[in-house]
């Protein structure tokens, strides 16, 4: 009966300096010198008409503190010119490449630093975790799986922070849909409709939604953004169980919690619950009110010291006291016509290769028959679909207009609403029919890169070089009369758009499906590429014999066109795998296909019960015996691989293992949760004729009732030349083999049990298996 309720956890833990955070003593010393007003000024943003930063903390000049600039977002610097547009979260997720996640975030961090930003609001984005198929922001996160998301997220945190910027990991936690993400006033009754309450039980919270955040905290993320939604009926940004309890006590988080924009709905209660900084403005509930609250005894000055110390500790921890950093906010400007900030080119020419590599690695080939791909010196190509070409218009990066860039799908219709930041009401825009290729999604995660490479432009460049005849039709879905029967292939480009603020209307659209069917009716080598900001169903045409190849191209960033061209021509082999399952039908999702509409008793305080627990995506399909069209972890390439030689080695003597972790709390939880207790290796042999990368995956069945049949607990991406063999390695940590014990309130290892371990090419193509005995 505690379901959907949030117990009070007070007081708010003070920073302890554990886990390499010893510089917090510098923060303490500095805070000691601050007046009360100065300390409260650190805790809230202020309106700044000239700054282009999404959030601003004022300077304290007399103490040499230059203030802070908080800026979106996860795939590059938002609302800025002369920046790169990197692949989105879902694309990095599809690459399953930890090195890439690190390097990309490192490069993004560098651009924030050169623009004078202090805090990068992502990377990483670790929630939503893809619970709702139509969720509008699923593309910002790496995957629907907590392990994969956490493993990449940890690398992203390190990448950003190694390059001189504070990483803000978001959204903590349970922001799984855009509908009702914020409270709003019902115009009919003039009554407030609260944000929806994500009702998450204790075990699901630990094993699923909080899991990747533990990785980020362990990796040292210096700030965390609390989410818009209510969690178990208490707003995330003043939920003491979530912030004081789970984050600051259990995970030992040392940095500061910042509110999502306008997500604060109470004053003192949010401070005591563990919120340290409010954005974008402090004055509504905090600011002078907070100072006054200390003076009249409503809150202790010690508490304000705690908040200020966490903020300054994060600042020192990420080396923001480095005097060689550019002035705060220097390269960002609010107004591009009346330019007040100098134009700073934030790009590092050395990152060009990384951008291209990232763009390539998130493409997932899911069908390839009749020897269709790679193309073999084609003499004639026919190209279809508006997604092949550049949009007719690009948007100025000023004034935060960049968010519109993602709304490019012709059939995009916002039928469920929630566009904020304050509202949550239906958006006042008709989808902007830009009808062009899609390199990213919309909202705060949109970027406006210096250039965008479209598939058509890149293919045309190639055709010119090789003397290939091209035909094209970008606008009609019924282009059959155009098809020249000498075409070696018909390349069809589709997209499936998504933006922050609204959930998606559907996971397929009739315009694009008709286009594929019409082309396939007349062209026996129809190759489909889909730029998808989330799952996209393909069952209307996937078995059509003339649809010979299909690629989920996700959101590759600015080098999109060049990347797909290299893959189509076989300059490189595709190497991505699906970071989510693709089912056959919407109905396969059951109740988590679309957000629930609340018209009953909970109309004014919507209740979203996460009744399925940890059983989302492949965990659900495995349990229900639902056969997906393409399973989680699936992807083809231009060669084939064989798996052999599975070896499991216990690296800790089983007789010394305890059921519960005993180590001290460090950032991320008990220190020994992170210890490796077994190592698994296997051999992967390239049995084809071209070099390619394989993503070997390790799944574990935790031998306990109500656990998923299998869950991902390791992956390793290796490039293997033809006829050669590489060994993949997976380290299983205590946490990877533990379950959350609700009664013991701790992670429990099933000492004395046999854990089935599977290594294979996807969640259903499990080539090798053995038992791990603890
Ligand atoms: C989004 C955040 C973003 C913030 C600042 C909010 O609406 O949810 O992800 O960082 O705005 O732009």
GROMACS .gro file of N, CA and C in nm, residues 527-652:
model
  378
  527UNK      N    1   1.583   0.004  -5.156
  527UNK     CA    2   1.665   0.011  -5.033
  527UNK      C    3   1.611   0.125  -4.948
  528UNK      N    4   1.567   0.094  -4.828
  528UNK     CA    5   1.500   0.193  -4.743
  528UNK      C    6   1.592   0.237  -4.630
  529UNK      N    7   1.604   0.368  -4.615
  529UNK     CA    8   1.679   0.425  -4.503
  529UNK      C    9   1.582   0.510  -4.421
  530UNK      N   10   1.580   0.489  -4.290
  530UNK     CA   11   1.486   0.562  -4.203
  530UNK      C   12   1.564   0.642  -4.100
  531UNK      N   13   1.548   0.772  -4.103
  531UNK     CA   14   1.603   0.855  -3.994
  531UNK      C   15   1.497   0.861  -3.886
  532UNK      N   16   1.520   0.789  -3.779
  532UNK     CA   17   1.413   0.772  -3.680
  532UNK      C   18   1.455   0.821  -3.541
  533UNK      N   19   1.367   0.906  -3.486
  533UNK     CA   20   1.389   0.958  -3.350
  533UNK      C   21   1.309   0.874  -3.251
  534UNK      N   22   1.332   0.743  -3.254
  534UNK     CA   23   1.256   0.651  -3.171
  534UNK      C   24   1.221   0.530  -3.256
  535UNK      N   25   1.150   0.437  -3.194
  535UNK     CA   26   1.117   0.314  -3.267
  535UNK      C   27   1.027   0.347  -3.386
  536UNK      N   28   1.040   0.270  -3.495
  536UNK     CA   29   0.959   0.292  -3.614
  536UNK      C   30   0.922   0.152  -3.666
  537UNK      N   31   0.791   0.126  -3.675
  537UNK     CA   32   0.749  -0.007  -3.721
  537UNK      C   33   0.759  -0.016  -3.874
  538UNK      N   34   0.788  -0.136  -3.920
  538UNK     CA   35   0.814  -0.153  -4.064
  538UNK      C   36   0.733  -0.267  -4.124
  539UNK      N   37   0.636  -0.319  -4.047
  539UNK     CA   38   0.570  -0.441  -4.092
  539UNK      C   39   0.483  -0.426  -4.216
  540UNK      N   40   0.448  -0.302  -4.250
  540UNK     CA   41   0.365  -0.284  -4.370
  540UNK      C   42   0.437  -0.328  -4.497
  541UNK      N   43   0.569  -0.327  -4.493
  541UNK     CA   44   0.640  -0.357  -4.617
  541UNK      C   45   0.769  -0.438  -4.600
  542UNK      N   46   0.803  -0.473  -4.477
  542UNK     CA   47   0.935  -0.533  -4.456
  542UNK      C   48   0.951  -0.666  -4.531
  543UNK      N   49   0.841  -0.738  -4.550
  543UNK     CA   50   0.855  -0.868  -4.618
  543UNK      C   51   0.834  -0.859  -4.769
  544UNK      N   52   0.810  -0.739  -4.818
  544UNK     CA   53   0.795  -0.721  -4.962
  544UNK      C   54   0.924  -0.769  -5.031
  545UNK      N   55   0.912  -0.859  -5.128
  545UNK     CA   56   1.034  -0.915  -5.188
  545UNK      C   57   1.122  -0.812  -5.257
  546UNK      N   58   1.063  -0.700  -5.298
  546UNK     CA   59   1.143  -0.597  -5.364
  546UNK      C   60   1.209  -0.500  -5.266
  547UNK      N   61   1.169  -0.508  -5.141
  547UNK     CA   62   1.240  -0.429  -5.038
  547UNK      C   63   1.360  -0.515  -4.997
  548UNK      N   64   1.474  -0.482  -5.053
  548UNK     CA   65   1.589  -0.571  -5.041
  548UNK      C   66   1.681  -0.533  -4.925
  549UNK      N   67   1.679  -0.408  -4.884
  549UNK     CA   68   1.765  -0.368  -4.772
  549UNK      C   69   1.697  -0.258  -4.693
  550UNK      N   70   1.717  -0.261  -4.562
  550UNK     CA   71   1.657  -0.159  -4.474
  550UNK      C   72   1.760  -0.119  -4.368
  551UNK      N   73   1.772   0.011  -4.350
  551UNK     CA   74   1.866   0.064  -4.250
  551UNK      C   75   1.793   0.160  -4.157
  552UNK      N   76   1.801   0.135  -4.026
  552UNK     CA   77   1.760   0.237  -3.929
  552UNK      C   78   1.879   0.330  -3.914
  553UNK      N   79   1.861   0.454  -3.961
  553UNK     CA   80   1.974   0.548  -3.966
  553UNK      C   81   1.976   0.642  -3.846
  554UNK      N   82   1.871   0.636  -3.763
  554UNK     CA   83   1.864   0.717  -3.641
  554UNK      C   84   1.893   0.865  -3.668
  555UNK      N   85   1.970   0.928  -3.580
  555UNK     CA   86   1.990   1.074  -3.589
  555UNK      C   87   2.139   1.102  -3.590
  556UNK      N   88   2.200   1.105  -3.711
  556UNK     CA   89   2.347   1.101  -3.720
  556UNK      C   90   2.417   1.234  -3.701
  557UNK      N   91   2.343   1.345  -3.684
  557UNK     CA   92   2.412   1.473  -3.674
  557UNK      C   93   2.454   1.524  -3.812
  558UNK      N   94   2.544   1.620  -3.814
  558UNK     CA   95   2.570   1.698  -3.936
  558UNK      C   96   2.628   1.618  -4.052
  559UNK      N   97   2.693   1.506  -4.026
  559UNK     CA   98   2.755   1.429  -4.135
  559UNK      C   99   2.667   1.317  -4.187
  560UNK      N  100   2.538   1.332  -4.163
  560UNK     CA  101   2.442   1.228  -4.197
  560UNK      C  102   2.456   1.174  -4.340
  561UNK      N  103   2.449   1.262  -4.438
  561UNK     CA  104   2.449   1.219  -4.578
  561UNK      C  105   2.576   1.146  -4.617
  562UNK      N  106   2.689   1.202  -4.575
  562UNK     CA  107   2.817   1.138  -4.608
  562UNK      C  108   2.825   0.999  -4.544
  563UNK      N  109   2.772   0.989  -4.423
  563UNK     CA  110   2.782   0.862  -4.351
  563UNK      C  111   2.700   0.753  -4.421
  564UNK      N  112   2.576   0.784  -4.457
  564UNK     CA  113   2.493   0.681  -4.520
  564UNK      C  114   2.551   0.644  -4.657
  565UNK      N  115   2.609   0.741  -4.725
  565UNK     CA  116   2.667   0.712  -4.857
  565UNK      C  117   2.784   0.615  -4.844
  566UNK      N  118   2.867   0.638  -4.745
  566UNK     CA  119   2.980   0.545  -4.724
  566UNK      C  120   2.930   0.404  -4.694
  567UNK      N  121   2.821   0.395  -4.619
  567UNK     CA  122   2.767   0.262  -4.585
  567UNK      C  123   2.705   0.197  -4.709
  568UNK      N  124   2.624   0.274  -4.782
  568UNK     CA  125   2.558   0.217  -4.899
  568UNK      C  126   2.660   0.165  -5.001
  569UNK      N  127   2.768   0.238  -5.017
  569UNK     CA  128   2.869   0.200  -5.116
  569UNK      C  129   2.970   0.099  -5.061
  570UNK      N  130   2.960   0.068  -4.933
  570UNK     CA  131   3.050  -0.034  -4.877
  570UNK      C  132   3.190   0.017  -4.847
  571UNK      N  133   3.210   0.150  -4.840
  571UNK     CA  134   3.341   0.201  -4.796
  571UNK      C  135   3.365   0.154  -4.652
  572UNK      N  136   3.256   0.146  -4.578
  572UNK     CA  137   3.263   0.092  -4.441
  572UNK      C  138   3.147  -0.006  -4.425
  573UNK      N  139   3.165  -0.100  -4.333
  573UNK     CA  140   3.056  -0.193  -4.303
  573UNK      C  141   2.972  -0.134  -4.191
  574UNK      N  142   2.840  -0.149  -4.199
  574UNK     CA  143   2.758  -0.100  -4.087
  574UNK      C  144   2.796  -0.174  -3.960
  575UNK      N  145   2.788  -0.106  -3.847
  575UNK     CA  146   2.833  -0.171  -3.723
  575UNK      C  147   2.743  -0.140  -3.605
  576UNK      N  148   2.622  -0.085  -3.628
  576UNK     CA  149   2.533  -0.056  -3.517
  576UNK      C  150   2.440  -0.173  -3.488
  577UNK      N  151   2.382  -0.171  -3.370
  577UNK     CA  152   2.278  -0.267  -3.335
  577UNK      C  153   2.166  -0.192  -3.264
  578UNK      N  154   2.045  -0.247  -3.272
  578UNK     CA  155   1.929  -0.176  -3.218
  578UNK      C  156   1.939  -0.160  -3.066
  579UNK      N  157   1.924  -0.036  -3.017
  579UNK     CA  158   1.923  -0.015  -2.872
  579UNK      C  159   1.781  -0.023  -2.815
  580UNK      N  160   1.691  -0.081  -2.889
  580UNK     CA  161   1.550  -0.102  -2.851
  580UNK      C  162   1.499  -0.213  -2.942
  581UNK      N  163   1.384  -0.270  -2.907
  581UNK     CA  164   1.324  -0.372  -2.992
  581UNK      C  165   1.232  -0.306  -3.092
  582UNK      N  166   1.217  -0.368  -3.209
  582UNK     CA  167   1.116  -0.323  -3.306
  582UNK      C  168   1.009  -0.431  -3.312
  583UNK      N  169   0.892  -0.407  -3.252
  583UNK     CA  170   0.788  -0.510  -3.258
  583UNK      C  171   0.716  -0.509  -3.393
  584UNK      N  172   0.625  -0.605  -3.408
  584UNK     CA  173   0.550  -0.610  -3.534
  584UNK      C  174   0.433  -0.513  -3.533
  585UNK      N  175   0.372  -0.499  -3.416
  585UNK     CA  176   0.250  -0.418  -3.405
  585UNK      C  177   0.254  -0.330  -3.282
  586UNK      N  178   0.178  -0.222  -3.288
  586UNK     CA  179   0.163  -0.133  -3.172
  586UNK      C  180   0.110  -0.211  -3.053
  587UNK      N  181   0.019  -0.305  -3.081
  587UNK     CA  182  -0.047  -0.377  -2.971
  587UNK      C  183   0.052  -0.461  -2.891
  588UNK      N  184   0.167  -0.494  -2.951
  588UNK     CA  185   0.266  -0.573  -2.877
  588UNK      C  186   0.315  -0.502  -2.750
  589UNK      N  187   0.302  -0.370  -2.750
  589UNK     CA  188   0.347  -0.295  -2.633
  589UNK      C  189   0.251  -0.304  -2.515
  590UNK      N  190   0.128  -0.345  -2.541
  590UNK     CA  191   0.030  -0.344  -2.433
  590UNK      C  192   0.009  -0.203  -2.383
  591UNK      N  193  -0.004  -0.184  -2.252
  591UNK     CA  194  -0.040  -0.052  -2.198
  591UNK      C  195   0.071   0.054  -2.209
  592UNK      N  196   0.193   0.015  -2.246
  592UNK     CA  197   0.297   0.118  -2.251
  592UNK      C  198   0.327   0.166  -2.393
  593UNK      N  199   0.228   0.152  -2.481
  593UNK     CA  200   0.247   0.208  -2.616
  593UNK      C  201   0.236   0.361  -2.612
  594UNK      N  202   0.126   0.409  -2.557
  594UNK     CA  203   0.101   0.554  -2.554
  594UNK      C  204   0.082   0.600  -2.410
  595UNK      N  205   0.104   0.729  -2.384
  595UNK     CA  206   0.075   0.777  -2.248
  595UNK      C  207  -0.075   0.763  -2.218
  596UNK      N  208  -0.105   0.740  -2.094
  596UNK     CA  209  -0.246   0.726  -2.054
  596UNK      C  210  -0.311   0.863  -2.055
  597UNK      N  211  -0.434   0.869  -2.100
  597UNK     CA  212  -0.507   0.996  -2.088
  597UNK      C  213  -0.590   0.988  -1.960
  598UNK      N  214  -0.591   1.096  -1.887
  598UNK     CA  215  -0.653   1.092  -1.755
  598UNK      C  216  -0.783   1.169  -1.757
  599UNK      N  217  -0.893   1.099  -1.762
  599UNK     CA  218  -1.021   1.170  -1.763
  599UNK      C  219  -1.106   1.128  -1.644
  600UNK      N  220  -1.057   1.034  -1.567
  600UNK     CA  221  -1.138   0.983  -1.456
  600UNK      C  222  -1.109   1.054  -1.324
  601UNK      N  223  -1.108   0.978  -1.217
  601UNK     CA  224  -1.092   1.034  -1.082
  601UNK      C  225  -0.961   1.107  -1.065
  602UNK      N  226  -0.862   1.069  -1.144
  602UNK     CA  227  -0.730   1.130  -1.126
  602UNK      C  228  -0.705   1.244  -1.226
  603UNK      N  229  -0.814   1.300  -1.276
  603UNK     CA  230  -0.802   1.402  -1.380
  603UNK      C  231  -0.711   1.519  -1.339
  604UNK      N  232  -0.721   1.561  -1.213
  604UNK     CA  233  -0.645   1.678  -1.170
  604UNK      C  234  -0.511   1.643  -1.106
  605UNK      N  235  -0.489   1.514  -1.084
  605UNK     CA  236  -0.360   1.470  -1.029
  605UNK      C  237  -0.327   1.335  -1.093
  606UNK      N  238  -0.297   1.339  -1.223
  606UNK     CA  239  -0.284   1.215  -1.302
  606UNK      C  240  -0.187   1.115  -1.239
  607UNK      N  241  -0.231   0.991  -1.235
  607UNK     CA  242  -0.152   0.882  -1.178
  607UNK      C  243  -0.103   0.790  -1.290
  608UNK      N  244   0.027   0.777  -1.303
  608UNK     CA  245   0.083   0.682  -1.399
  608UNK      C  246   0.151   0.571  -1.322
  609UNK      N  247   0.082   0.461  -1.309
  609UNK     CA  248   0.138   0.349  -1.235
  609UNK      C  249   0.230   0.268  -1.327
  610UNK      N  250   0.354   0.256  -1.287
  610UNK     CA  251   0.449   0.178  -1.368
  610UNK      C  252   0.433   0.030  -1.330
  611UNK      N  253   0.314  -0.020  -1.359
  611UNK     CA  254   0.277  -0.155  -1.313
  611UNK      C  255   0.361  -0.265  -1.375
  612UNK      N  256   0.415  -0.237  -1.493
  612UNK     CA  257   0.494  -0.341  -1.560
  612UNK      C  258   0.630  -0.359  -1.493
  613UNK      N  259   0.663  -0.272  -1.399
  613UNK     CA  260   0.791  -0.285  -1.328
  613UNK      C  261   0.909  -0.275  -1.423
  614UNK      N  262   0.999  -0.370  -1.412
  614UNK     CA  263   1.119  -0.366  -1.496
  614UNK      C  264   1.092  -0.426  -1.634
  615UNK      N  265   0.969  -0.472  -1.657
  615UNK     CA  266   0.940  -0.544  -1.781
  615UNK      C  267   0.897  -0.450  -1.893
  616UNK      N  268   0.995  -0.378  -1.945
  616UNK     CA  269   0.972  -0.299  -2.066
  616UNK      C  270   1.060  -0.359  -2.176
  617UNK      N  271   1.032  -0.321  -2.298
  617UNK     CA  272   1.110  -0.362  -2.414
  617UNK      C  273   1.136  -0.513  -2.414
  618UNK      N  274   1.262  -0.556  -2.436
  618UNK     CA  275   1.283  -0.701  -2.454
  618UNK      C  276   1.251  -0.780  -2.329
  619UNK      N  277   1.261  -0.717  -2.212
  619UNK     CA  278   1.226  -0.789  -2.090
  619UNK      C  279   1.079  -0.831  -2.095
  620UNK      N  280   0.994  -0.740  -2.149
  620UNK     CA  281   0.851  -0.771  -2.161
  620UNK      C  282   0.827  -0.871  -2.273
  621UNK      N  283   0.888  -0.848  -2.388
  621UNK     CA  284   0.861  -0.937  -2.502
  621UNK      C  285   0.909  -1.079  -2.472
  622UNK      N  286   1.023  -1.093  -2.404
  622UNK     CA  287   1.072  -1.226  -2.367
  622UNK      C  288   0.972  -1.294  -2.273
  623UNK      N  289   0.926  -1.218  -2.173
  623UNK     CA  290   0.837  -1.278  -2.075
  623UNK      C  291   0.701  -1.316  -2.135
  624UNK      N  292   0.649  -1.226  -2.222
  624UNK     CA  293   0.517  -1.252  -2.279
  624UNK      C  294   0.523  -1.348  -2.397
  625UNK      N  295   0.643  -1.387  -2.438
  625UNK     CA  296   0.655  -1.473  -2.556
  625UNK      C  297   0.617  -1.402  -2.684
  626UNK      N  298   0.638  -1.272  -2.688
  626UNK     CA  299   0.608  -1.195  -2.810
  626UNK      C  300   0.731  -1.195  -2.899
  627UNK      N  301   0.708  -1.232  -3.024
  627UNK     CA  302   0.817  -1.241  -3.119
  627UNK      C  303   0.832  -1.106  -3.189
  628UNK      N  304   0.937  -1.031  -3.160
  628UNK     CA  305   0.948  -0.899  -3.224
  628UNK      C  306   0.990  -0.913  -3.370
  629UNK      N  307   0.969  -0.811  -3.446
  629UNK     CA  308   1.019  -0.811  -3.583
  629UNK      C  309   1.172  -0.810  -3.580
  630UNK      N  310   1.228  -0.717  -3.505
  630UNK     CA  311   1.373  -0.714  -3.485
  630UNK      C  312   1.399  -0.696  -3.336
  631UNK      N  313   1.475  -0.788  -3.280
  631UNK     CA  314   1.492  -0.786  -3.136
  631UNK      C  315   1.598  -0.687  -3.092
  632UNK      N  316   1.590  -0.651  -2.965
  632UNK     CA  317   1.690  -0.566  -2.902
  632UNK      C  318   1.830  -0.625  -2.927
  633UNK      N  319   1.922  -0.540  -2.968
  633UNK     CA  320   2.060  -0.585  -2.989
  633UNK      C  321   2.088  -0.640  -3.128
  634UNK      N  322   1.984  -0.640  -3.216
  634UNK     CA  323   2.002  -0.698  -3.349
  634UNK      C  324   2.062  -0.598  -3.448
  635UNK      N  325   2.144  -0.648  -3.539
  635UNK     CA  326   2.196  -0.565  -3.648
  635UNK      C  327   2.283  -0.651  -3.739
  636UNK      N  328   2.275  -0.626  -3.869
  636UNK     CA  329   2.353  -0.702  -3.967
  636UNK      C  330   2.471  -0.620  -4.014
  637UNK      N  331   2.563  -0.687  -4.082
  637UNK     CA  332   2.669  -0.613  -4.147
  637UNK      C  333   2.706  -0.686  -4.277
  638UNK      N  334   2.816  -0.646  -4.338
  638UNK     CA  335   2.851  -0.704  -4.469
  638UNK      C  336   2.934  -0.830  -4.457
  639UNK      N  337   2.949  -0.880  -4.335
  639UNK     CA  338   3.018  -1.007  -4.319
  639UNK      C  339   2.939  -1.091  -4.218
  640UNK      N  340   2.992  -1.206  -4.182
  640UNK     CA  341   2.927  -1.292  -4.083
  640UNK      C  342   3.028  -1.325  -3.974
  641UNK      N  343   2.977  -1.356  -3.856
  641UNK     CA  344   3.065  -1.386  -3.743
  641UNK      C  345   3.028  -1.520  -3.681
  642UNK      N  346   3.128  -1.588  -3.631
  642UNK     CA  347   3.103  -1.709  -3.552
  642UNK      C  348   3.154  -1.686  -3.410
  643UNK      N  349   3.083  -1.744  -3.317
  643UNK     CA  350   3.120  -1.732  -3.175
  643UNK      C  351   3.171  -1.866  -3.123
  644UNK      N  352   3.273  -1.865  -3.039
  644UNK     CA  353   3.322  -1.990  -2.980
  644UNK      C  354   3.395  -1.962  -2.849
  645UNK      N  355   3.425  -2.071  -2.780
  645UNK     CA  356   3.521  -2.066  -2.671
  645UNK      C  357   3.478  -1.978  -2.552
  646UNK      N  358   3.358  -1.999  -2.505
  646UNK     CA  359   3.310  -1.923  -2.389
  646UNK      C  360   3.384  -1.966  -2.262
  647UNK      N  361   3.435  -1.870  -2.190
  647UNK     CA  362   3.505  -1.902  -2.064
  647UNK      C  363   3.455  -1.809  -1.954
  648UNK      N  364   3.429  -1.869  -1.839
  648UNK     CA  365   3.386  -1.790  -1.724
  648UNK      C  366   3.487  -1.810  -1.613
  649UNK      N  367   3.535  -1.702  -1.559
  649UNK     CA  368   3.632  -1.713  -1.450
  649UNK      C  369   3.583  -1.633  -1.331
  650UNK      N  370   3.567  -1.699  -1.219
  650UNK     CA  371   3.533  -1.627  -1.095
  650UNK      C  372   3.658  -1.557  -1.047
  651UNK      N  373   3.652  -1.426  -1.035
  651UNK     CA  374   3.774  -1.355  -0.995
  651UNK      C  375   3.780  -1.335  -0.844
  652UNK      N  376   3.669  -1.368  -0.776
  652UNK     CA  377   3.669  -1.363  -0.629
  652UNK      C  378   3.629  -1.502  -0.580
   0.00000   0.00000   0.00000
